[in-house]
Amino acid sequence: MNSLKPLFSFFQKLQPISTQARSDLIELCTVIEYDKNEEIQAIGATCKTIYFMVSGIGRIFYLKGGVEVTEYFAFPNDLIVRAESLFTKSPSNKAIQALEQSKVVAIPAAALFGLFDEHHDLERLFRLLIQNAFVETLRRLENIQFLTAEERYEKLLEEKPELIHKIPLKHVASFLGITQVSLSRIRGQKR
Amino acid sequence: MNSLKPLFSFFQKLQPISTQARSDLIELCTVIEYDKNEEIQAIGATCKTIYFMVSGIGRIFYLKGGVEVTEYFAFPNDLIVRAESLFTKSPSNKAIQALEQSKVVAIPAAALFGLFDEHHDLERLFRLLIQNAFVETLRRLENIQFLTAEERYEKLLEEKPELIHKIPLKHVASFLGITQVSLSRIRGQKR
DNA sequence: CGAGGCCTTGACCGCGGTCAATGCCCGTGG
DNA sequence: CCACGGGCATTGACCGCGGTCAAGGCCTCG
């Protein structure tokens, strides 16, 4: 499949893998296309699939007292995985959704983990991906814990300005850990 | 060394490793003893060592505007690692400290990563440890973002009651993301 | 016994939350 | 082509959680 190219060259930079590993991995990949706002994974299912964003934007969210809370946004090449479900084999209370018309690579987790026995380099690639996700989560934790809502918004503006323009503000707000209303005020007062 | 026993049987349950891998790993382990309040790693150094708690209690903290913020407590068998420094090879703004008289296993990261080439099972063990740490961090993020200070305290009481009795409340407070003063009020009002 | 660290308590305040009204944009059907 | 309805964003009024500052009690240790 041709849409796999950019993803695999991204992998290659992180951790080169043998051509055999590469083709075994490609075997497992399915490219799926989703419409705007379509659900990729529903709440309640145990996560058994690892996704990568090829094009478009995805998000992971859950319900907290009837209100949607966005936990993560995925841009092209980003891993999308409900880690707490996949790694603990318990049902996830989170859903994955496409925010735009999107292409996504789906890899069945069990089969991928099976490949790790033959292809040491694949396991390493995967370990590095997890490590990066871990580091990013640690950063998010620090920010949420010790910056004000306004500072978090500023930081997001610096680091991912495109995000604010492409994604409905209500999702950005819950990602920042605040309400739509507060975000609107913060944005209002610098104008 | 005999104090390695419980740690290695903990490893064994997570991911069995070959006897060769085991003895190579043991080669790398140094057991170090620290006094109460002694510093294990200072702020500013790039993290090059992976630690495991054998006995006692450790913590990772950093300074935020001159105030200590506790990010993590380590109990026996827990991994202690300043992931954002180790995995990005940049200097850490965090310190590791023993809160009691403690025994710690230190493993030089570069040498350990070197062993991964020969011992696939060791890399897997390590991957699983990272995965678990990742999941725990995700949980912490959710709690901090969407529970009130009081609810977080209740939850901590349920999940790790021993923590509150063994660790100075000022550290518990910053771990919960609140001030000493607020924690004191929360505790006060249920009595 | 005095000094310093830790915890508690009181007074006060501001950030961010809720509720509700209003404005704006866009898709749909008459 | 316009009218209507619904979703999203903004704005105002109000409030409560948790922060800061400061004083006071209680340990422990020299």
Short mmCIF file of C-alpha atoms (C1' of nucleotides) in Angstrom, two decimals:
data_model
loop_
_atom_site.label_atom_id
_atom_site.label_comp_id
_atom_site.label_asym_id
_atom_site.label_seq_id
_atom_site.Cartn_x
_atom_site.Cartn_y
_atom_site.Cartn_z
CA MET A 1 0.00 0.00 0.00
CA ASN A 2 1.31 3.35 -0.90
CA SER A 3 -0.12 5.38 1.94
CA LEU A 4 2.10 3.38 4.30
CA LYS A 5 5.26 5.01 2.95
CA PRO A 6 5.51 8.08 5.19
CA LEU A 7 4.71 6.06 8.27
CA PHE A 8 7.40 3.50 7.56
CA SER A 9 10.01 6.10 6.85
CA PHE A 10 9.10 7.64 10.18
CA PHE A 11 9.66 4.24 11.81
CA GLN A 12 12.95 3.83 9.97
CA LYS A 13 14.32 7.00 11.55
CA LEU A 14 13.39 5.85 15.02
CA GLN A 15 14.68 2.29 14.75
CA PRO A 16 15.78 0.58 11.52
CA ILE A 17 14.24 -2.84 11.03
CA SER A 18 15.18 -5.77 8.80
CA THR A 19 13.43 -6.12 5.46
CA GLN A 20 11.87 -9.34 6.68
CA ALA A 21 10.47 -7.63 9.77
CA ARG A 22 9.27 -4.83 7.58
CA SER A 23 7.33 -7.05 5.25
CA ASP A 24 5.89 -9.12 8.10
CA LEU A 25 4.72 -5.89 9.69
CA ILE A 26 3.20 -4.68 6.45
CA GLU A 27 1.25 -7.95 6.29
CA LEU A 28 -0.51 -6.94 9.48
CA CYS A 29 -1.35 -3.41 8.43
CA THR A 30 -4.79 -2.47 7.25
CA VAL A 31 -5.43 1.04 6.03
CA ILE A 32 -8.89 2.24 6.92
CA GLU A 33 -10.59 5.45 5.95
CA TYR A 34 -13.01 7.25 8.24
CA ASP A 35 -15.43 10.09 7.70
CA LYS A 36 -15.48 13.24 9.72
CA ASN A 37 -16.73 12.50 13.25
CA GLU A 38 -16.88 8.78 12.62
CA GLU A 39 -16.12 6.50 15.52
CA ILE A 40 -12.99 4.36 15.19
CA GLN A 41 -13.36 2.48 18.45
CA ALA A 42 -16.30 2.56 20.81
CA ILE A 43 -16.34 2.95 24.57
CA GLY A 44 -16.46 -0.35 26.40
CA ALA A 45 -14.44 -2.53 24.05
CA THR A 46 -11.13 -3.91 25.22
CA CYS A 47 -8.41 -2.38 23.09
CA LYS A 48 -6.86 -5.00 20.81
CA THR A 49 -5.66 -2.84 17.98
CA ILE A 50 -2.84 -0.39 17.62
CA TYR A 51 -3.50 2.53 15.34
CA PHE A 52 -1.32 5.03 13.57
CA MET A 53 -2.62 8.20 12.01
CA VAL A 54 -1.75 8.46 8.34
CA SER A 55 -3.73 11.57 7.46
CA GLY A 56 -6.39 13.60 9.19
CA ILE A 57 -6.82 14.03 12.92
CA GLY A 58 -7.97 11.60 15.59
CA ARG A 59 -8.76 11.92 19.23
CA ILE A 60 -9.21 9.74 22.28
CA PHE A 61 -11.91 10.80 24.72
CA TYR A 62 -14.03 9.51 27.55
CA LEU A 63 -17.11 10.53 29.47
CA LYS A 64 -16.84 12.13 32.85
CA GLY A 65 -20.25 12.71 34.35
CA GLY A 66 -21.86 12.85 30.92
CA VAL A 67 -19.32 15.32 29.57
CA GLU A 68 -16.75 14.42 26.96
CA VAL A 69 -13.16 14.74 28.05
CA THR A 70 -10.48 14.69 25.38
CA GLU A 71 -7.34 12.91 26.43
CA TYR A 72 -5.26 12.96 23.30
CA PHE A 73 -5.09 14.31 19.78
CA ALA A 74 -3.37 12.31 17.05
CA PHE A 75 -1.79 13.91 13.99
CA PRO A 76 -0.13 12.10 11.08
CA ASN A 77 2.49 9.54 12.23
CA ASP A 78 1.18 9.63 15.79
CA LEU A 79 0.46 6.42 17.61
CA ILE A 80 -3.11 6.01 18.84
CA VAL A 81 -3.56 3.48 21.53
CA ARG A 82 -5.67 3.20 24.63
CA ALA A 83 -2.72 2.02 26.62
CA GLU A 84 -4.43 1.39 29.93
CA SER A 85 -6.78 -1.03 28.17
CA LEU A 86 -4.31 -2.71 25.83
CA PHE A 87 -1.66 -3.31 28.48
CA THR A 88 -4.00 -4.38 31.22
CA LYS A 89 -6.36 -6.33 28.93
CA SER A 90 -9.37 -4.72 30.56
CA PRO A 91 -12.25 -2.90 28.85
CA SER A 92 -11.57 0.69 27.98
CA ASN A 93 -13.86 3.52 29.00
CA LYS A 94 -12.41 5.53 26.15
CA ALA A 95 -13.38 5.98 22.54
CA ILE A 96 -11.36 6.84 19.45
CA GLN A 97 -12.86 9.14 16.87
CA ALA A 98 -11.82 10.75 13.60
CA LEU A 99 -12.22 14.53 13.73
CA GLU A 100 -11.75 14.91 9.99
CA GLN A 101 -11.83 12.67 6.99
CA SER A 102 -8.87 10.46 8.00
CA LYS A 103 -6.72 7.54 7.00
CA VAL A 104 -5.59 5.24 9.75
CA VAL A 105 -3.35 2.18 9.87
CA ALA A 106 -4.71 -0.56 12.10
CA ILE A 107 -2.46 -3.30 13.47
CA PRO A 108 -3.89 -6.15 15.56
CA ALA A 109 -1.95 -6.07 18.82
CA ALA A 110 -1.77 -9.80 19.49
CA ALA A 111 -0.32 -10.51 16.07
CA LEU A 112 2.16 -7.68 16.43
CA PHE A 113 3.28 -8.92 19.83
CA GLY A 114 3.67 -12.35 18.24
CA LEU A 115 6.11 -10.92 15.71
CA PHE A 116 8.27 -9.64 18.56
CA ASP A 117 9.51 -13.18 19.18
CA GLU A 118 11.00 -13.46 15.70
CA HIS A 119 11.92 -9.82 15.17
CA HIS A 120 13.82 -8.33 18.00
CA ASP A 121 14.12 -5.02 16.15
CA LEU A 122 10.35 -4.69 15.89
CA GLU A 123 10.00 -5.03 19.63
CA ARG A 124 12.61 -2.34 20.03
CA LEU A 125 10.81 -0.02 17.65
CA PHE A 126 7.67 -0.55 19.64
CA ARG A 127 9.48 0.01 22.93
CA LEU A 128 10.79 3.32 21.66
CA LEU A 129 7.32 4.39 20.59
CA ILE A 130 6.00 3.58 24.05
CA GLN A 131 8.87 5.41 25.68
CA ASN A 132 8.09 8.52 23.71
CA ALA A 133 4.42 8.33 24.57
CA PHE A 134 5.41 7.89 28.20
CA VAL A 135 7.62 10.97 28.18
CA GLU A 136 4.91 13.02 26.54
CA THR A 137 2.41 11.94 29.17
CA LEU A 138 4.84 12.91 31.94
CA ARG A 139 5.14 16.38 30.43
CA ARG A 140 1.39 16.72 30.18
CA LEU A 141 1.07 15.70 33.81
CA GLU A 142 3.52 18.39 34.92
CA ASN A 143 1.75 21.03 32.90
CA ILE A 144 -1.69 20.15 34.12
CA GLN A 145 -0.54 20.00 37.70
CA PHE A 146 1.43 23.21 37.93
CA LEU A 147 0.44 25.66 35.27
CA THR A 148 -2.66 27.81 35.29
CA ALA A 149 -5.24 27.30 32.57
CA GLU A 150 -3.93 30.39 30.82
CA GLU A 151 -0.32 29.22 30.88
CA ARG A 152 -1.34 25.85 29.50
CA TYR A 153 -3.16 27.52 26.67
CA GLU A 154 -0.13 29.71 25.88
CA LYS A 155 2.10 26.66 25.85
CA LEU A 156 -0.20 24.76 23.54
CA LEU A 157 -0.31 27.79 21.23
CA GLU A 158 3.48 27.74 21.03
CA GLU A 159 3.95 24.02 20.65
CA LYS A 160 1.03 23.11 18.40
CA PRO A 161 -0.51 26.23 16.92
CA GLU A 162 -2.18 24.27 14.11
CA LEU A 163 -4.16 22.36 16.70
CA ILE A 164 -6.17 25.38 17.80
CA HIS A 165 -7.20 26.22 14.28
CA LYS A 166 -8.23 22.79 13.16
CA ILE A 167 -10.03 21.45 16.19
CA PRO A 168 -13.31 22.64 17.74
CA LEU A 169 -12.55 24.72 20.81
CA LYS A 170 -14.71 22.59 23.05
CA HIS A 171 -12.35 19.68 22.48
CA VAL A 172 -9.30 21.85 22.98
CA ALA A 173 -10.80 23.07 26.25
CA SER A 174 -11.32 19.61 27.72
CA PHE A 175 -7.86 18.60 26.52
CA LEU A 176 -6.48 21.53 28.52
CA GLY A 177 -8.52 20.43 31.52
CA ILE A 178 -10.90 23.39 31.54
CA THR A 179 -14.38 24.21 30.29
CA GLN A 180 -15.30 25.71 26.97
CA VAL A 181 -16.37 28.83 28.84
CA SER A 182 -13.04 29.38 30.55
CA LEU A 183 -11.11 28.85 27.36
CA SER A 184 -13.27 31.38 25.63
CA ARG A 185 -12.53 33.95 28.35
CA ILE A 186 -8.80 33.34 28.17
CA ARG A 187 -8.85 33.84 24.44
CA GLY A 188 -11.06 36.88 24.76
CA GLN A 189 -8.88 38.79 27.16
CA LYS A 190 -5.94 39.00 24.79
CA ARG A 191 -7.61 40.98 22.07
CA MET B 1 24.15 -10.35 46.53
CA ASN B 2 21.34 -11.61 48.64
CA SER B 3 19.29 -8.45 48.76
CA LEU B 4 18.67 -8.86 45.03
CA LYS B 5 16.49 -11.94 45.57
CA PRO B 6 13.06 -10.33 46.02
CA LEU B 7 13.64 -7.97 43.13
CA PHE B 8 14.58 -10.77 40.75
CA SER B 9 11.67 -12.92 41.74
CA PHE B 10 9.47 -9.90 41.02
CA PHE B 11 11.06 -9.69 37.58
CA GLN B 12 10.56 -13.39 37.03
CA LYS B 13 6.84 -13.05 37.50
CA LEU B 14 6.62 -10.26 34.96
CA GLN B 15 8.81 -11.83 32.30
CA PRO B 16 10.97 -14.94 32.75
CA ILE B 17 14.54 -14.47 31.54
CA SER B 18 17.25 -16.95 30.66
CA THR B 19 19.83 -17.81 33.29
CA GLN B 20 22.49 -16.21 31.11
CA ALA B 21 20.53 -12.97 30.86
CA ARG B 22 19.96 -13.12 34.56
CA SER B 23 23.59 -13.43 35.44
CA ASP B 24 24.61 -10.75 32.94
CA LEU B 25 22.06 -8.46 34.52
CA ILE B 26 23.29 -9.25 38.01
CA GLU B 27 26.78 -8.26 36.85
CA LEU B 28 25.47 -4.76 36.25
CA CYS B 29 23.67 -4.37 39.56
CA THR B 30 25.15 -2.41 42.39
CA VAL B 31 23.34 -2.31 45.69
CA ILE B 32 23.74 1.03 47.40
CA GLU B 33 22.57 2.05 50.82
CA TYR B 34 21.38 5.56 51.58
CA ASP B 35 20.65 7.38 54.81
CA LYS B 36 17.40 9.08 55.59
CA ASN B 37 17.02 12.23 53.44
CA GLU B 38 20.19 11.49 51.50
CA GLU B 39 20.26 12.53 47.86
CA ILE B 40 20.50 9.68 45.34
CA GLN B 41 20.67 11.84 42.25
CA ALA B 42 21.02 15.61 42.10
CA ILE B 43 19.07 18.10 39.99
CA GLY B 44 20.83 18.98 36.77
CA ALA B 45 22.53 15.68 35.99
CA THR B 46 21.43 13.75 32.93
CA CYS B 47 19.89 10.51 34.07
CA LYS B 48 22.12 7.57 33.15
CA THR B 49 21.13 5.10 35.79
CA ILE B 50 18.08 3.00 36.36
CA TYR B 51 17.20 2.36 39.97
CA PHE B 52 15.03 -0.13 41.74
CA MET B 53 13.95 0.23 45.32
CA VAL B 54 14.94 -2.76 47.43
CA SER B 55 13.96 -1.47 50.84
CA GLY B 56 12.95 1.89 52.23
CA ILE B 57 11.20 4.68 50.34
CA GLY B 58 12.43 6.97 47.59
CA ARG B 59 10.97 9.96 45.87
CA ILE B 60 11.50 12.02 42.73
CA PHE B 61 10.95 15.75 43.07
CA TYR B 62 11.71 19.02 41.36
CA LEU B 63 11.58 22.70 42.17
CA LYS B 64 8.75 24.87 40.94
CA GLY B 65 9.31 28.48 41.86
CA GLY B 66 11.51 27.53 44.80
CA VAL B 67 9.00 25.01 46.14
CA GLU B 68 9.58 21.27 46.07
CA VAL B 69 7.10 19.28 44.05
CA THR B 70 7.00 15.52 44.54
CA GLU B 71 6.35 13.62 41.35
CA TYR B 72 6.69 10.04 42.45
CA PHE B 73 7.14 7.81 45.45
CA ALA B 74 8.99 4.51 45.13
CA PHE B 75 8.35 1.53 47.40
CA PRO B 76 10.18 -1.81 47.36
CA ASN B 77 10.34 -3.34 43.85
CA ASP B 78 9.35 -0.06 42.23
CA LEU B 79 11.35 1.28 39.32
CA ILE B 80 12.86 4.73 39.86
CA VAL B 81 13.81 6.49 36.71
CA ARG B 82 13.68 10.07 35.50
CA ALA B 83 12.24 8.96 32.21
CA GLU B 84 12.10 12.32 30.47
CA SER B 85 15.84 12.69 31.03
CA LEU B 86 16.94 9.13 30.35
CA PHE B 87 14.94 8.75 27.16
CA THR B 88 15.70 12.17 25.74
CA LYS B 89 19.32 12.26 26.96
CA SER B 90 18.85 15.77 28.27
CA PRO B 91 19.64 17.06 31.78
CA SER B 92 16.97 16.42 34.34
CA ASN B 93 15.51 19.12 36.53
CA LYS B 94 14.53 16.44 38.97
CA ALA B 95 16.24 14.90 41.95
CA ILE B 96 15.96 11.48 43.56
CA GLN B 97 16.10 11.23 47.31
CA ALA B 98 15.81 8.53 49.95
CA LEU B 99 13.10 9.35 52.48
CA GLU B 100 14.21 6.66 54.87
CA GLN B 101 17.25 4.52 55.36
CA SER B 102 17.04 2.67 52.02
CA LYS B 103 18.64 0.03 49.86
CA VAL B 104 18.63 0.68 46.15
CA VAL B 105 19.79 -1.30 43.10
CA ALA B 106 21.56 0.86 40.54
CA ILE B 107 21.92 -0.28 36.92
CA PRO B 108 23.86 1.80 34.40
CA ALA B 109 21.42 2.45 31.57
CA ALA B 110 23.87 2.30 28.65
CA ALA B 111 25.22 -1.08 29.73
CA LEU B 112 21.70 -2.40 30.26
CA PHE B 113 20.59 -1.21 26.83
CA GLY B 114 23.70 -2.93 25.46
CA LEU B 115 22.53 -6.23 26.91
CA PHE B 116 19.26 -5.91 25.01
CA ASP B 117 21.07 -6.86 21.80
CA GLU B 118 22.07 -10.24 23.17
CA HIS B 119 19.12 -10.87 25.42
CA HIS B 120 15.80 -10.31 23.79
CA ASP B 121 13.98 -11.34 26.95
CA LEU B 122 15.68 -8.61 28.94
CA GLU B 123 14.45 -5.97 26.54
CA ARG B 124 10.98 -7.39 26.88
CA LEU B 125 11.16 -7.29 30.66
CA PHE B 126 12.19 -3.69 30.43
CA ARG B 127 9.47 -2.88 27.92
CA LEU B 128 6.87 -4.31 30.28
CA LEU B 129 8.22 -2.25 33.16
CA ILE B 130 7.96 0.89 31.02
CA GLN B 131 4.46 -0.03 29.92
CA ASN B 132 3.35 -0.36 33.52
CA ALA B 133 4.89 2.96 34.43
CA PHE B 134 3.15 4.51 31.44
CA VAL B 135 -0.24 3.17 32.48
CA GLU B 136 0.25 4.39 36.01
CA THR B 137 1.12 7.84 34.75
CA LEU B 138 -2.01 7.92 32.58
CA ARG B 139 -4.09 7.10 35.63
CA ARG B 140 -2.43 9.82 37.63
CA LEU B 141 -3.11 12.28 34.85
CA GLU B 142 -6.81 11.46 34.82
CA ASN B 143 -7.06 11.78 38.57
CA ILE B 144 -5.26 15.08 38.74
CA GLN B 145 -7.28 16.51 35.90
CA PHE B 146 -10.76 15.53 36.95
CA LEU B 147 -10.95 14.84 40.64
CA THR B 148 -11.07 17.45 43.37
CA ALA B 149 -8.23 17.62 45.85
CA GLU B 150 -10.41 15.85 48.39
CA GLU B 151 -11.33 13.03 46.04
CA ARG B 152 -7.68 12.52 45.16
CA TYR B 153 -6.81 12.27 48.82
CA GLU B 154 -9.59 9.72 49.42
CA LYS B 155 -8.37 7.65 46.51
CA LEU B 156 -4.80 7.70 47.72
CA LEU B 157 -6.00 6.66 51.16
CA GLU B 158 -7.73 3.64 49.62
CA GLU B 159 -4.98 2.63 47.26
CA LYS B 160 -1.88 3.28 49.33
CA PRO B 161 -2.84 3.88 52.93
CA GLU B 162 0.67 3.10 54.17
CA LEU B 163 1.94 6.06 52.17
CA ILE B 164 0.17 8.62 54.32
CA HIS B 165 1.58 7.24 57.52
CA LYS B 166 5.17 6.90 56.46
CA ILE B 167 5.73 10.06 54.46
CA PRO B 168 5.74 13.69 55.68
CA LEU B 169 2.45 15.32 54.77
CA LYS B 170 4.11 18.15 52.92
CA HIS B 171 5.43 15.67 50.39
CA VAL B 172 2.08 13.91 50.13
CA ALA B 173 0.44 17.29 49.52
CA SER B 174 2.66 18.23 46.60
CA PHE B 175 2.26 14.72 45.18
CA LEU B 176 -1.50 15.29 45.23
CA GLY B 177 -0.97 18.63 43.53
CA ILE B 178 -2.06 20.79 46.46
CA THR B 179 -0.44 22.73 49.29
CA GLN B 180 0.34 21.47 52.74
CA VAL B 181 -2.31 23.84 54.03
CA SER B 182 -5.13 22.46 51.89
CA LEU B 183 -4.24 18.89 52.70
CA SER B 184 -4.32 19.74 56.36
CA ARG B 185 -7.83 21.20 56.00
CA ILE B 186 -9.09 18.17 54.09
CA ARG B 187 -7.80 15.87 56.80
CA GLY B 188 -9.15 18.13 59.52
CA GLN B 189 -12.72 18.22 58.29
CA LYS B 190 -13.27 14.47 58.66
CA ARG B 191 -12.74 14.19 62.37
"C1'" DC C 1 15.68 24.81 77.55
"C1'" DG C 2 15.74 27.07 73.20
"C1'" DA C 3 15.65 26.59 68.05
"C1'" DG C 4 13.80 24.92 64.10
"C1'" DG C 5 10.83 21.86 61.41
"C1'" DC C 6 6.26 20.23 60.67
"C1'" DC C 7 1.40 20.57 61.00
"C1'" DT C 8 -2.80 23.15 61.89
"C1'" DT C 9 -5.93 27.05 61.79
"C1'" DG C 10 -7.92 31.64 60.54
"C1'" DA C 11 -8.67 35.56 57.27
"C1'" DC C 12 -8.82 36.74 52.77
"C1'" DC C 13 -8.80 36.40 47.67
"C1'" DG C 14 -8.74 34.99 42.87
"C1'" DC C 15 -9.10 31.39 39.27
"C1'" DG C 16 -11.97 28.71 37.07
"C1'" DG C 17 -16.66 26.37 37.45
"C1'" DT C 18 -21.86 26.51 36.66
"C1'" DC C 19 -26.03 28.43 34.73
"C1'" DA C 20 -28.23 31.04 31.48
"C1'" DA C 21 -28.82 34.39 27.75
"C1'" DT C 22 -27.27 35.88 23.31
"C1'" DG C 23 -24.84 35.88 18.87
"C1'" DC C 24 -23.12 33.49 14.93
"C1'" DC C 25 -22.64 30.12 11.34
"C1'" DC C 26 -24.20 26.61 8.56
"C1'" DG C 27 -27.08 22.88 6.63
"C1'" DT C 28 -31.76 21.60 5.45
"C1'" DG C 29 -36.34 21.96 3.63
"C1'" DG C 30 -40.29 24.74 2.09
"C1'" DC D 1 -33.66 31.97 -2.07
"C1'" DC D 2 -34.98 32.70 2.41
"C1'" DA D 3 -36.54 30.77 7.00
"C1'" DC D 4 -35.73 28.02 10.48
"C1'" DG D 5 -33.21 25.06 13.78
"C1'" DG D 6 -29.21 23.31 15.98
"C1'" DG D 7 -24.45 23.35 17.29
"C1'" DC D 8 -20.62 26.16 18.67
"C1'" DA D 9 -18.61 30.21 20.79
"C1'" DT D 10 -18.95 34.23 23.66
"C1'" DT D 11 -20.36 36.94 27.62
"C1'" DG D 12 -22.32 38.16 32.24
"C1'" DA D 13 -23.56 37.05 37.11
"C1'" DC D 14 -22.47 34.41 40.74
"C1'" DC D 15 -19.98 31.07 43.71
"C1'" DG D 16 -16.84 27.79 45.84
"C1'" DC D 17 -12.37 25.34 45.96
"C1'" DG D 18 -7.98 25.78 46.90
"C1'" DG D 19 -4.09 29.31 47.14
"C1'" DT D 20 -1.36 32.75 49.98
"C1'" DC D 21 0.06 34.96 54.22
"C1'" DA D 22 0.58 34.84 58.88
"C1'" DA D 23 0.12 33.23 63.61
"C1'" DG D 24 0.24 29.58 66.87
"C1'" DG D 25 0.90 24.62 68.80
"C1'" DC D 26 3.67 20.64 69.04
"C1'" DC D 27 7.63 17.68 68.23
"C1'" DT D 28 12.53 16.49 68.23
"C1'" DC D 29 17.14 17.25 68.82
"C1'" DG D 30 21.26 19.69 70.26
#
